[in-house]
Amino acid sequence: MERGNWSIKALEELIYIDSLDSYEKASGLVRWNEKYLTETKITDFELSNEDFKILYELFYKNINFLKEHKEKTRKDMVENRKLRKFLNN
């Protein structure tokens, strides 16, 4: 049952992280991944079918979020470099 409690806790944390604003969400997802997926696979979670469905939906939704966040951050960095270059001239 300990494994089941661990799995439920992981799902609850992922649901909470999904509700955060973008920068907090991105760093929260990285921490969640390091905590729950470095030693285990997502298929090792012991959840009901409904909870697994929620976990998978959130997991893939947040993968897409991270891709978009990465691109937005890259664009922001390019803009900052341009602004810094302009201000230094």
PDB file as gemmi writes it, atoms N, CA and C in Angstrom:
CRYST1    1.000    1.000    1.000  90.00  90.00  90.00 P 1                      
ATOM      1  N   MET A   1       0.815  -1.207   0.000  1.00  0.00           N  
ATOM      2  CA  MET A   1       0.000   0.000   0.000  1.00  0.00           C  
ATOM      3  C   MET A   1       0.850   1.258   0.000  1.00  0.00           C  
ATOM      4  N   GLU A   2       2.071   1.163   0.524  1.00  0.00           N  
ATOM      5  CA  GLU A   2       2.943   2.322   0.544  1.00  0.00           C  
ATOM      6  C   GLU A   2       3.180   2.857  -0.867  1.00  0.00           C  
ATOM      7  N   ARG A   3       3.365   1.943  -1.817  1.00  0.00           N  
ATOM      8  CA  ARG A   3       3.568   2.326  -3.208  1.00  0.00           C  
ATOM      9  C   ARG A   3       2.338   3.036  -3.759  1.00  0.00           C  
ATOM     10  N   GLY A   4       1.147   2.560  -3.366  1.00  0.00           N  
ATOM     11  CA  GLY A   4      -0.091   3.199  -3.791  1.00  0.00           C  
ATOM     12  C   GLY A   4      -0.216   4.605  -3.236  1.00  0.00           C  
ATOM     13  N   ASN A   5       0.136   4.790  -1.970  1.00  0.00           N  
ATOM     14  CA  ASN A   5       0.111   6.127  -1.365  1.00  0.00           C  
ATOM     15  C   ASN A   5       1.096   7.052  -2.062  1.00  0.00           C  
ATOM     16  N   TRP A   6       2.266   6.510  -2.397  1.00  0.00           N  
ATOM     17  CA  TRP A   6       3.284   7.282  -3.094  1.00  0.00           C  
ATOM     18  C   TRP A   6       2.746   7.734  -4.450  1.00  0.00           C  
ATOM     19  N   SER A   7       2.068   6.847  -5.142  1.00  0.00           N  
ATOM     20  CA  SER A   7       1.516   7.149  -6.459  1.00  0.00           C  
ATOM     21  C   SER A   7       0.427   8.217  -6.373  1.00  0.00           C  
ATOM     22  N   ILE A   8      -0.434   8.097  -5.363  1.00  0.00           N  
ATOM     23  CA  ILE A   8      -1.500   9.084  -5.183  1.00  0.00           C  
ATOM     24  C   ILE A   8      -0.904  10.444  -4.846  1.00  0.00           C  
ATOM     25  N   LYS A   9       0.122  10.465  -4.014  1.00  0.00           N  
ATOM     26  CA  LYS A   9       0.792  11.718  -3.670  1.00  0.00           C  
ATOM     27  C   LYS A   9       1.404  12.358  -4.914  1.00  0.00           C  
ATOM     28  N   ALA A  10       2.018  11.545  -5.767  1.00  0.00           N  
ATOM     29  CA  ALA A  10       2.614  12.058  -7.003  1.00  0.00           C  
ATOM     30  C   ALA A  10       1.540  12.679  -7.892  1.00  0.00           C  
ATOM     31  N   LEU A  11       0.413  12.015  -8.020  1.00  0.00           N  
ATOM     32  CA  LEU A  11      -0.682  12.543  -8.834  1.00  0.00           C  
ATOM     33  C   LEU A  11      -1.204  13.846  -8.246  1.00  0.00           C  
ATOM     34  N   GLU A  12      -1.403  13.893  -6.939  1.00  0.00           N  
ATOM     35  CA  GLU A  12      -1.892  15.114  -6.295  1.00  0.00           C  
ATOM     36  C   GLU A  12      -0.926  16.275  -6.496  1.00  0.00           C  
ATOM     37  N   GLU A  13       0.366  16.004  -6.405  1.00  0.00           N  
ATOM     38  CA  GLU A  13       1.362  17.059  -6.635  1.00  0.00           C  
ATOM     39  C   GLU A  13       1.318  17.547  -8.067  1.00  0.00           C  
ATOM     40  N   LEU A  14       1.158  16.630  -9.017  1.00  0.00           N  
ATOM     41  CA  LEU A  14       1.094  17.024 -10.420  1.00  0.00           C  
ATOM     42  C   LEU A  14      -0.153  17.864 -10.696  1.00  0.00           C  
ATOM     43  N   ILE A  15      -1.264  17.514 -10.080  1.00  0.00           N  
ATOM     44  CA  ILE A  15      -2.489  18.309 -10.227  1.00  0.00           C  
ATOM     45  C   ILE A  15      -2.264  19.714  -9.672  1.00  0.00           C  
ATOM     46  N   TYR A  16      -1.613  19.814  -8.512  1.00  0.00           N  
ATOM     47  CA  TYR A  16      -1.328  21.124  -7.924  1.00  0.00           C  
ATOM     48  C   TYR A  16      -0.390  21.938  -8.820  1.00  0.00           C  
ATOM     49  N   ILE A  17       0.668  21.323  -9.289  1.00  0.00           N  
ATOM     50  CA  ILE A  17       1.639  22.016 -10.145  1.00  0.00           C  
ATOM     51  C   ILE A  17       0.958  22.539 -11.400  1.00  0.00           C  
ATOM     52  N   ASP A  18       0.030  21.773 -11.937  1.00  0.00           N  
ATOM     53  CA  ASP A  18      -0.681  22.177 -13.146  1.00  0.00           C  
ATOM     54  C   ASP A  18      -1.473  23.462 -12.947  1.00  0.00           C  
ATOM     55  N   SER A  19      -1.793  23.810 -11.710  1.00  0.00           N  
ATOM     56  CA  SER A  19      -2.585  25.009 -11.430  1.00  0.00           C  
ATOM     57  C   SER A  19      -1.730  26.264 -11.240  1.00  0.00           C  
ATOM     58  N   LEU A  20      -0.415  26.127 -11.225  1.00  0.00           N  
ATOM     59  CA  LEU A  20       0.470  27.267 -10.969  1.00  0.00           C  
ATOM     60  C   LEU A  20       0.641  28.135 -12.210  1.00  0.00           C  
ATOM     61  N   ASP A  21       1.191  29.362 -12.018  1.00  0.00           N  
ATOM     62  CA  ASP A  21       1.494  30.195 -13.180  1.00  0.00           C  
ATOM     63  C   ASP A  21       2.708  29.628 -13.910  1.00  0.00           C  
ATOM     64  N   SER A  22       2.993  30.123 -15.094  1.00  0.00           N  
ATOM     65  CA  SER A  22       3.905  29.436 -16.007  1.00  0.00           C  
ATOM     66  C   SER A  22       5.317  29.218 -15.466  1.00  0.00           C  
ATOM     67  N   TYR A  23       5.943  30.225 -14.855  1.00  0.00           N  
ATOM     68  CA  TYR A  23       7.318  30.023 -14.393  1.00  0.00           C  
ATOM     69  C   TYR A  23       7.376  29.077 -13.193  1.00  0.00           C  
ATOM     70  N   GLU A  24       6.426  29.223 -12.278  1.00  0.00           N  
ATOM     71  CA  GLU A  24       6.372  28.308 -11.135  1.00  0.00           C  
ATOM     72  C   GLU A  24       6.015  26.902 -11.601  1.00  0.00           C  
ATOM     73  N   LYS A  25       5.133  26.820 -12.584  1.00  0.00           N  
ATOM     74  CA  LYS A  25       4.718  25.531 -13.125  1.00  0.00           C  
ATOM     75  C   LYS A  25       5.905  24.823 -13.768  1.00  0.00           C  
ATOM     76  N   ALA A  26       6.683  25.547 -14.548  1.00  0.00           N  
ATOM     77  CA  ALA A  26       7.835  24.942 -15.230  1.00  0.00           C  
ATOM     78  C   ALA A  26       8.845  24.397 -14.219  1.00  0.00           C  
ATOM     79  N   SER A  27       9.188  25.186 -13.228  1.00  0.00           N  
ATOM     80  CA  SER A  27      10.159  24.699 -12.242  1.00  0.00           C  
ATOM     81  C   SER A  27       9.555  23.578 -11.386  1.00  0.00           C  
ATOM     82  N   GLY A  28       8.262  23.658 -11.101  1.00  0.00           N  
ATOM     83  CA  GLY A  28       7.594  22.600 -10.354  1.00  0.00           C  
ATOM     84  C   GLY A  28       7.582  21.289 -11.121  1.00  0.00           C  
ATOM     85  N   LEU A  29       7.386  21.357 -12.428  1.00  0.00           N  
ATOM     86  CA  LEU A  29       7.399  20.150 -13.249  1.00  0.00           C  
ATOM     87  C   LEU A  29       8.779  19.505 -13.286  1.00  0.00           C  
ATOM     88  N   VAL A  30       9.803  20.324 -13.324  1.00  0.00           N  
ATOM     89  CA  VAL A  30      11.170  19.790 -13.304  1.00  0.00           C  
ATOM     90  C   VAL A  30      11.428  19.074 -11.984  1.00  0.00           C  
ATOM     91  N   ARG A  31      11.042  19.707 -10.876  1.00  0.00           N  
ATOM     92  CA  ARG A  31      11.218  19.074  -9.560  1.00  0.00           C  
ATOM     93  C   ARG A  31      10.393  17.792  -9.446  1.00  0.00           C  
ATOM     94  N   TRP A  32       9.158  17.818  -9.953  1.00  0.00           N  
ATOM     95  CA  TRP A  32       8.294  16.641  -9.907  1.00  0.00           C  
ATOM     96  C   TRP A  32       8.932  15.493 -10.688  1.00  0.00           C  
ATOM     97  N   ASN A  33       9.452  15.806 -11.851  1.00  0.00           N  
ATOM     98  CA  ASN A  33      10.110  14.791 -12.674  1.00  0.00           C  
ATOM     99  C   ASN A  33      11.312  14.188 -11.943  1.00  0.00           C  
ATOM    100  N   GLU A  34      12.122  15.037 -11.348  1.00  0.00           N  
ATOM    101  CA  GLU A  34      13.294  14.548 -10.627  1.00  0.00           C  
ATOM    102  C   GLU A  34      12.890  13.690  -9.430  1.00  0.00           C  
ATOM    103  N   LYS A  35      11.820  14.064  -8.772  1.00  0.00           N  
ATOM    104  CA  LYS A  35      11.380  13.346  -7.572  1.00  0.00           C  
ATOM    105  C   LYS A  35      10.739  12.004  -7.903  1.00  0.00           C  
ATOM    106  N   TYR A  36       9.911  11.970  -8.936  1.00  0.00           N  
ATOM    107  CA  TYR A  36       9.108  10.775  -9.189  1.00  0.00           C  
ATOM    108  C   TYR A  36       9.538   9.936 -10.391  1.00  0.00           C  
ATOM    109  N   LEU A  37      10.306  10.495 -11.303  1.00  0.00           N  
ATOM    110  CA  LEU A  37      10.601   9.732 -12.513  1.00  0.00           C  
ATOM    111  C   LEU A  37      12.081   9.452 -12.749  1.00  0.00           C  
ATOM    112  N   THR A  38      12.938   9.791 -11.818  1.00  0.00           N  
ATOM    113  CA  THR A  38      14.351   9.474 -12.015  1.00  0.00           C  
ATOM    114  C   THR A  38      14.653   8.023 -11.673  1.00  0.00           C  
ATOM    115  N   GLU A  39      13.970   7.495 -10.673  1.00  0.00           N  
ATOM    116  CA  GLU A  39      14.214   6.114 -10.233  1.00  0.00           C  
ATOM    117  C   GLU A  39      13.142   5.138 -10.713  1.00  0.00           C  
ATOM    118  N   THR A  40      12.005   5.663 -11.124  1.00  0.00           N  
ATOM    119  CA  THR A  40      10.891   4.802 -11.530  1.00  0.00           C  
ATOM    120  C   THR A  40      10.337   5.262 -12.872  1.00  0.00           C  
ATOM    121  N   LYS A  41       9.494   4.434 -13.453  1.00  0.00           N  
ATOM    122  CA  LYS A  41       8.794   4.782 -14.689  1.00  0.00           C  
ATOM    123  C   LYS A  41       7.363   5.162 -14.333  1.00  0.00           C  
ATOM    124  N   ILE A  42       6.747   5.879 -15.220  1.00  0.00           N  
ATOM    125  CA  ILE A  42       5.358   6.279 -14.976  1.00  0.00           C  
ATOM    126  C   ILE A  42       4.456   5.051 -14.910  1.00  0.00           C  
ATOM    127  N   THR A  43       4.842   3.976 -15.568  1.00  0.00           N  
ATOM    128  CA  THR A  43       4.036   2.747 -15.534  1.00  0.00           C  
ATOM    129  C   THR A  43       4.171   2.009 -14.209  1.00  0.00           C  
ATOM    130  N   ASP A  44       5.120   2.407 -13.359  1.00  0.00           N  
ATOM    131  CA  ASP A  44       5.290   1.781 -12.045  1.00  0.00           C  
ATOM    132  C   ASP A  44       4.306   2.317 -11.008  1.00  0.00           C  
ATOM    133  N   PHE A  45       3.591   3.393 -11.357  1.00  0.00           N  
ATOM    134  CA  PHE A  45       2.636   3.985 -10.434  1.00  0.00           C  
ATOM    135  C   PHE A  45       1.476   3.014 -10.236  1.00  0.00           C  
ATOM    136  N   GLU A  46       1.021   2.902  -9.007  1.00  0.00           N  
ATOM    137  CA  GLU A  46      -0.121   2.041  -8.686  1.00  0.00           C  
ATOM    138  C   GLU A  46      -1.343   2.920  -8.466  1.00  0.00           C  
ATOM    139  N   LEU A  47      -2.116   3.098  -9.530  1.00  0.00           N  
ATOM    140  CA  LEU A  47      -3.294   3.954  -9.494  1.00  0.00           C  
ATOM    141  C   LEU A  47      -4.470   3.228 -10.133  1.00  0.00           C  
ATOM    142  N   SER A  48      -5.664   3.697  -9.831  1.00  0.00           N  
ATOM    143  CA  SER A  48      -6.846   3.163 -10.503  1.00  0.00           C  
ATOM    144  C   SER A  48      -6.808   3.600 -11.969  1.00  0.00           C  
ATOM    145  N   ASN A  49      -7.613   2.976 -12.780  1.00  0.00           N  
ATOM    146  CA  ASN A  49      -7.637   3.328 -14.206  1.00  0.00           C  
ATOM    147  C   ASN A  49      -7.992   4.795 -14.410  1.00  0.00           C  
ATOM    148  N   GLU A  50      -8.949   5.288 -13.634  1.00  0.00           N  
ATOM    149  CA  GLU A  50      -9.349   6.697 -13.758  1.00  0.00           C  
ATOM    150  C   GLU A  50      -8.204   7.626 -13.355  1.00  0.00           C  
ATOM    151  N   ASP A  51      -7.514   7.295 -12.273  1.00  0.00           N  
ATOM    152  CA  ASP A  51      -6.375   8.112 -11.844  1.00  0.00           C  
ATOM    153  C   ASP A  51      -5.237   8.048 -12.853  1.00  0.00           C  
ATOM    154  N   PHE A  52      -5.005   6.873 -13.440  1.00  0.00           N  
ATOM    155  CA  PHE A  52      -3.983   6.764 -14.481  1.00  0.00           C  
ATOM    156  C   PHE A  52      -4.325   7.644 -15.679  1.00  0.00           C  
ATOM    157  N   LYS A  53      -5.589   7.665 -16.029  1.00  0.00           N  
ATOM    158  CA  LYS A  53      -6.023   8.507 -17.147  1.00  0.00           C  
ATOM    159  C   LYS A  53      -5.714   9.972 -16.846  1.00  0.00           C  
ATOM    160  N   ILE A  54      -6.029  10.405 -15.631  1.00  0.00           N  
ATOM    161  CA  ILE A  54      -5.743  11.790 -15.227  1.00  0.00           C  
ATOM    162  C   ILE A  54      -4.236  12.044 -15.267  1.00  0.00           C  
ATOM    163  N   LEU A  55      -3.449  11.105 -14.727  1.00  0.00           N  
ATOM    164  CA  LEU A  55      -1.999  11.255 -14.702  1.00  0.00           C  
ATOM    165  C   LEU A  55      -1.433  11.379 -16.112  1.00  0.00           C  
ATOM    166  N   TYR A  56      -1.843  10.493 -16.995  1.00  0.00           N  
ATOM    167  CA  TYR A  56      -1.336  10.540 -18.365  1.00  0.00           C  
ATOM    168  C   TYR A  56      -1.738  11.831 -19.078  1.00  0.00           C  
ATOM    169  N   GLU A  57      -2.982  12.265 -18.901  1.00  0.00           N  
ATOM    170  CA  GLU A  57      -3.419  13.508 -19.532  1.00  0.00           C  
ATOM    171  C   GLU A  57      -2.602  14.696 -19.036  1.00  0.00           C  
ATOM    172  N   LEU A  58      -2.410  14.782 -17.726  1.00  0.00           N  
ATOM    173  CA  LEU A  58      -1.611  15.873 -17.168  1.00  0.00           C  
ATOM    174  C   LEU A  58      -0.165  15.786 -17.626  1.00  0.00           C  
ATOM    175  N   PHE A  59       0.367  14.569 -17.646  1.00  0.00           N  
ATOM    176  CA  PHE A  59       1.763  14.372 -18.032  1.00  0.00           C  
ATOM    177  C   PHE A  59       1.992  14.883 -19.454  1.00  0.00           C  
ATOM    178  N   TYR A  60       1.166  14.463 -20.391  1.00  0.00           N  
ATOM    179  CA  TYR A  60       1.365  14.879 -21.774  1.00  0.00           C  
ATOM    180  C   TYR A  60       0.977  16.329 -22.007  1.00  0.00           C  
ATOM    181  N   LYS A  61      -0.005  16.813 -21.304  1.00  0.00           N  
ATOM    182  CA  LYS A  61      -0.359  18.230 -21.378  1.00  0.00           C  
ATOM    183  C   LYS A  61       0.829  19.081 -20.937  1.00  0.00           C  
ATOM    184  N   ASN A  62       1.486  18.655 -19.870  1.00  0.00           N  
ATOM    185  CA  ASN A  62       2.595  19.424 -19.336  1.00  0.00           C  
ATOM    186  C   ASN A  62       3.874  19.266 -20.151  1.00  0.00           C  
ATOM    187  N   ILE A  63       4.023  18.163 -20.868  1.00  0.00           N  
ATOM    188  CA  ILE A  63       5.143  18.055 -21.804  1.00  0.00           C  
ATOM    189  C   ILE A  63       4.993  19.128 -22.872  1.00  0.00           C  
ATOM    190  N   ASN A  64       3.786  19.267 -23.406  1.00  0.00           N  
ATOM    191  CA  ASN A  64       3.542  20.316 -24.406  1.00  0.00           C  
ATOM    192  C   ASN A  64       3.731  21.702 -23.808  1.00  0.00           C  
ATOM    193  N   PHE A  65       3.279  21.888 -22.584  1.00  0.00           N  
ATOM    194  CA  PHE A  65       3.485  23.174 -21.911  1.00  0.00           C  
ATOM    195  C   PHE A  65       4.972  23.491 -21.821  1.00  0.00           C  
ATOM    196  N   LEU A  66       5.790  22.509 -21.426  1.00  0.00           N  
ATOM    197  CA  LEU A  66       7.226  22.744 -21.281  1.00  0.00           C  
ATOM    198  C   LEU A  66       7.877  23.091 -22.618  1.00  0.00           C  
ATOM    199  N   LYS A  67       7.441  22.464 -23.688  1.00  0.00           N  
ATOM    200  CA  LYS A  67       7.968  22.800 -25.018  1.00  0.00           C  
ATOM    201  C   LYS A  67       7.649  24.249 -25.360  1.00  0.00           C  
ATOM    202  N   GLU A  68       6.405  24.654 -25.133  1.00  0.00           N  
ATOM    203  CA  GLU A  68       6.002  26.036 -25.413  1.00  0.00           C  
ATOM    204  C   GLU A  68       6.725  27.016 -24.490  1.00  0.00           C  
ATOM    205  N   HIS A  69       6.863  26.650 -23.223  1.00  0.00           N  
ATOM    206  CA  HIS A  69       7.552  27.512 -22.260  1.00  0.00           C  
ATOM    207  C   HIS A  69       9.025  27.688 -22.644  1.00  0.00           C  
ATOM    208  N   LYS A  70       9.650  26.619 -23.075  1.00  0.00           N  
ATOM    209  CA  LYS A  70      11.046  26.683 -23.506  1.00  0.00           C  
ATOM    210  C   LYS A  70      11.201  27.652 -24.675  1.00  0.00           C  
ATOM    211  N   GLU A  71      10.295  27.568 -25.653  1.00  0.00           N  
ATOM    212  CA  GLU A  71      10.364  28.457 -26.806  1.00  0.00           C  
ATOM    213  C   GLU A  71      10.106  29.907 -26.403  1.00  0.00           C  
ATOM    214  N   LYS A  72       9.149  30.139 -25.518  1.00  0.00           N  
ATOM    215  CA  LYS A  72       8.873  31.498 -25.046  1.00  0.00           C  
ATOM    216  C   LYS A  72      10.082  32.054 -24.299  1.00  0.00           C  
ATOM    217  N   THR A  73      10.704  31.252 -23.474  1.00  0.00           N  
ATOM    218  CA  THR A  73      11.883  31.684 -22.727  1.00  0.00           C  
ATOM    219  C   THR A  73      13.028  32.015 -23.677  1.00  0.00           C  
ATOM    220  N   ARG A  74      13.197  31.190 -24.710  1.00  0.00           N  
ATOM    221  CA  ARG A  74      14.241  31.447 -25.702  1.00  0.00           C  
ATOM    222  C   ARG A  74      14.001  32.790 -26.391  1.00  0.00           C  
ATOM    223  N   LYS A  75      12.752  33.046 -26.786  1.00  0.00           N  
ATOM    224  CA  LYS A  75      12.426  34.319 -27.433  1.00  0.00           C  
ATOM    225  C   LYS A  75      12.654  35.495 -26.491  1.00  0.00           C  
ATOM    226  N   ASP A  76      12.290  35.339 -25.226  1.00  0.00           N  
ATOM    227  CA  ASP A  76      12.531  36.396 -24.235  1.00  0.00           C  
ATOM    228  C   ASP A  76      14.019  36.682 -24.087  1.00  0.00           C  
ATOM    229  N   MET A  77      14.834  35.646 -24.095  1.00  0.00           N  
ATOM    230  CA  MET A  77      16.283  35.831 -23.971  1.00  0.00           C  
ATOM    231  C   MET A  77      16.844  36.563 -25.185  1.00  0.00           C  
ATOM    232  N   VAL A  78      16.355  36.238 -26.370  1.00  0.00           N  
ATOM    233  CA  VAL A  78      16.797  36.935 -27.587  1.00  0.00           C  
ATOM    234  C   VAL A  78      16.422  38.404 -27.502  1.00  0.00           C  
ATOM    235  N   GLU A  79      15.195  38.688 -27.068  1.00  0.00           N  
ATOM    236  CA  GLU A  79      14.752  40.072 -26.908  1.00  0.00           C  
ATOM    237  C   GLU A  79      15.620  40.813 -25.894  1.00  0.00           C  
ATOM    238  N   ASN A  80      15.933  40.167 -24.792  1.00  0.00           N  
ATOM    239  CA  ASN A  80      16.773  40.796 -23.767  1.00  0.00           C  
ATOM    240  C   ASN A  80      18.157  41.103 -24.302  1.00  0.00           C  
ATOM    241  N   ARG A  81      18.722  40.193 -25.087  1.00  0.00           N  
ATOM    242  CA  ARG A  81      20.042  40.456 -25.689  1.00  0.00           C  
ATOM    243  C   ARG A  81      19.989  41.651 -26.630  1.00  0.00           C  
ATOM    244  N   LYS A  82      18.934  41.723 -27.438  1.00  0.00           N  
ATOM    245  CA  LYS A  82      18.782  42.858 -28.358  1.00  0.00           C  
ATOM    246  C   LYS A  82      18.662  44.160 -27.581  1.00  0.00           C  
ATOM    247  N   LEU A  83      17.884  44.140 -26.518  1.00  0.00           N  
ATOM    248  CA  LEU A  83      17.693  45.343 -25.715  1.00  0.00           C  
ATOM    249  C   LEU A  83      18.995  45.750 -25.037  1.00  0.00           C  
ATOM    250  N   ARG A  84      19.723  44.756 -24.487  1.00  0.00           N  
ATOM    251  CA  ARG A  84      20.993  45.054 -23.848  1.00  0.00           C  
ATOM    252  C   ARG A  84      21.987  45.655 -24.842  1.00  0.00           C  
ATOM    253  N   LYS A  85      22.032  45.075 -26.029  1.00  0.00           N  
ATOM    254  CA  LYS A  85      22.929  45.569 -27.076  1.00  0.00           C  
ATOM    255  C   LYS A  85      22.564  46.998 -27.460  1.00  0.00           C  
ATOM    256  N   PHE A  86      21.258  47.266 -27.586  1.00  0.00           N  
ATOM    257  CA  PHE A  86      20.800  48.617 -27.931  1.00  0.00           C  
ATOM    258  C   PHE A  86      21.153  49.614 -26.832  1.00  0.00           C  
ATOM    259  N   LEU A  87      20.973  49.231 -25.578  1.00  0.00           N  
ATOM    260  CA  LEU A  87      21.250  50.143 -24.477  1.00  0.00           C  
ATOM    261  C   LEU A  87      22.741  50.389 -24.283  1.00  0.00           C  
ATOM    262  N   ASN A  88      23.581  49.437 -24.663  1.00  0.00           N  
ATOM    263  CA  ASN A  88      25.019  49.601 -24.518  1.00  0.00           C  
ATOM    264  C   ASN A  88      25.638  50.452 -25.611  1.00  0.00           C  
ATOM    265  N   ASN A  89      24.892  50.713 -26.674  1.00  0.00           N  
ATOM    266  CA  ASN A  89      25.418  51.546 -27.783  1.00  0.00           C  
ATOM    267  C   ASN A  89      25.190  52.989 -27.551  1.00  0.00           C  
TER     268      ASN A  89                                                      
END                                                                             
